[in-house]
Amino acid sequence: MRTTLDPHLIDPSANEPGLVVELRDARRALLFDLGEIDRLAPRVLLRASHAFVTHTHMDHFAGFDHWLMLAMGRVPRLVVWGGPRFVDQLDHKLRAYTWNVVHRYEVPLRIEAHSLEADGSRRHAVFDSRHGFGRSEETADPPHGSDVLVDEALFRVRACIVDHEMPVLAFAIEEKAQLRVAADRVRAMGLGTGPWLANLKAAVLANAPDDTPIELAWRDRDGEHVARRPVGELRALVLDAVAGRRIGYVTDLRFTEPNAEQLSRLLSDVDLLYIEARFLDVERDQAARKNHLTARQAGEWARRLRARRVVPFHFSPRYRGGEDELRAEVFAAWGGAPHASAITSP
Ligand SMILES: [Zn+2]
Ligand SMILES: [Zn+2]
């Protein structure tokens, strides 16, 4: 069954960091890191509702301005998540510009900024174009033990903090379980398929009581049909749930045991792991000085996480043209996974 999440690196050569996850059929996208996002088509960027920023080194955050410029006057809401002090840093970025005319835009823009702080607490603030992107609606949540940042009907995003000589967020993007419908049973009941099936699936997933009514509407060669049936009568149309795919996005971190343990909690048995592989392992000392992983270290962690597929990225510019050597080192250390294959391009 095809999945809802369609991830790809923003840089096909995999040198620059950044991942876009398109939500099929929903005309939406999620961005992970805001580096050279001008590589993405404006139509994709305009669908992006959320951005998740690992950390505010320039190669991961300088593209925010591009996203904002494109969205202003066209998109009503952007949600941005980052690590400790991120809300302040976003505020500083917005303060660098003059906003004397944006309050006249026909479509006002509300930027909702969130930070996951080192102690697990969260801070939130809103920057609204109607008020010159001044900071408002500031709130905070104490640490509450959950690592979930965003939880929607189609997906969930979780995060942990890892060390890069500064706190950095690593992300898990998790597709929710999906229900399949038996089209032959729908026909056998004298019904036709239509958007009502989505309402039925939602009711079944939510364990709605049997007498919950579902409005049915479909069209066939005899024309339009409408009907109303209780969930209890329709439940047999829904087959088993298909487990959702889990994707990891891990970049800019040191090869330390505490980092490995953080990732194990977030990403064990991940289906698809995007992981940085900045240097070859012969440059292990250089990688340690720069707070990055070598390709071999990335592969060892992929193995430890039992990742089913691995996509290495964020290679150092010194390997331009030689990226396949880095990929080969990652895959050799990972060793592959049962019923899975390495993919060498994003
Ligand atoms: Zn980086
Ligand atoms: Zn960095």
XYZ file of C-alpha atoms and ligand atoms in Angstrom, residues 55 57 59-60 164 166 168 252 292 314, ligand 2:
11
model
C 19.899 23.975 15.133
C 24.045 27.059 12.342
C 23.569 26.030 6.766
C 20.419 24.865 8.610
C 27.038 18.995 18.672
C 25.576 22.827 21.289
C 20.662 19.988 18.383
C 25.101 17.554 13.119
C 30.342 15.579 13.283
C 25.538 16.434 4.565
Zn 26.066 22.414 12.824
